[in-house]
PDB file of C-alpha atoms in Angstrom:
ATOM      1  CA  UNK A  43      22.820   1.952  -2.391  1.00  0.00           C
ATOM      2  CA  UNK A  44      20.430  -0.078  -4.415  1.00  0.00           C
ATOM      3  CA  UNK A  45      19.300  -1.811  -1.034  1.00  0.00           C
ATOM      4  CA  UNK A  46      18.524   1.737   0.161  1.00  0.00           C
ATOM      5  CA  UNK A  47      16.884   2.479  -2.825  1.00  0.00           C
ATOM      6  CA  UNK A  48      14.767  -0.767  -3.085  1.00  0.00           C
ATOM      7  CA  UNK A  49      13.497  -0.338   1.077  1.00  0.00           C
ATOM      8  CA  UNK A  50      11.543   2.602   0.572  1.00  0.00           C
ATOM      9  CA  UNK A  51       9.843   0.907  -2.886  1.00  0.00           C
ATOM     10  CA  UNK A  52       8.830  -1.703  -0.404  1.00  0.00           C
ATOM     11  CA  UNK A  53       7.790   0.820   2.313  1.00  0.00           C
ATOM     12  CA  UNK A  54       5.910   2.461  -0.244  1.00  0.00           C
ATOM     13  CA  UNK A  55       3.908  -0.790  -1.733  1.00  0.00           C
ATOM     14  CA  UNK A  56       3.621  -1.908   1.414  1.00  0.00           C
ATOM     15  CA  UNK A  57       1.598   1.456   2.765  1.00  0.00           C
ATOM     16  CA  UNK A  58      -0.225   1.397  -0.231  1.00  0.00           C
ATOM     17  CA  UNK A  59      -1.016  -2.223   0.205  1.00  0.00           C
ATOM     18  CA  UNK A  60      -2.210  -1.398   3.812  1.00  0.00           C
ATOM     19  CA  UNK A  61      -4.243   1.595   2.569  1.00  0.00           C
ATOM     20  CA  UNK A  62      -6.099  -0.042   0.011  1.00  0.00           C
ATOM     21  CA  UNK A  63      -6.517  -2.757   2.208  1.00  0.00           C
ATOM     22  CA  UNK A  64      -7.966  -0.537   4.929  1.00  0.00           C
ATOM     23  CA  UNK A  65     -10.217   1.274   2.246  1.00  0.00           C
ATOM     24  CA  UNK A  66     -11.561  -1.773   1.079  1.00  0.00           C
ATOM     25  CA  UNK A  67     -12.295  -2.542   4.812  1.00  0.00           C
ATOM     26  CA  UNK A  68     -13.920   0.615   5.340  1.00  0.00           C
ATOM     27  CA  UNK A  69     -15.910   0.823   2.363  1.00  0.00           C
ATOM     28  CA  UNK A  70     -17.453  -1.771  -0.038  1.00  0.00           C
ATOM     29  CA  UNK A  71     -16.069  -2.622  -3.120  1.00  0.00           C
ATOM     30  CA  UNK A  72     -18.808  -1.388  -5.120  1.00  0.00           C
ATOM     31  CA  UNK A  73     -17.852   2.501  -4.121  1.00  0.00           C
ATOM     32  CA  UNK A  74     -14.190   1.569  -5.954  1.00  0.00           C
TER      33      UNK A  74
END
């Protein structure tokens, strides 16, 4: 259960990893 729990935590940093990582791709850093 605590694997099951602990994969979407993961899922979840890792989108938000992706999306900031996209953001900062599409627009500068200085907009942030």
């Amino acid at each position: 259960m605590k694997k099951i729990y602990e994969k979407p935590s993961l899922n979840k940093r890792e989108k938000l990893s992706a999306v900031t990582a996209l953001t900062s791709t599409s627009s500068p850093p200085s907009v942030k």
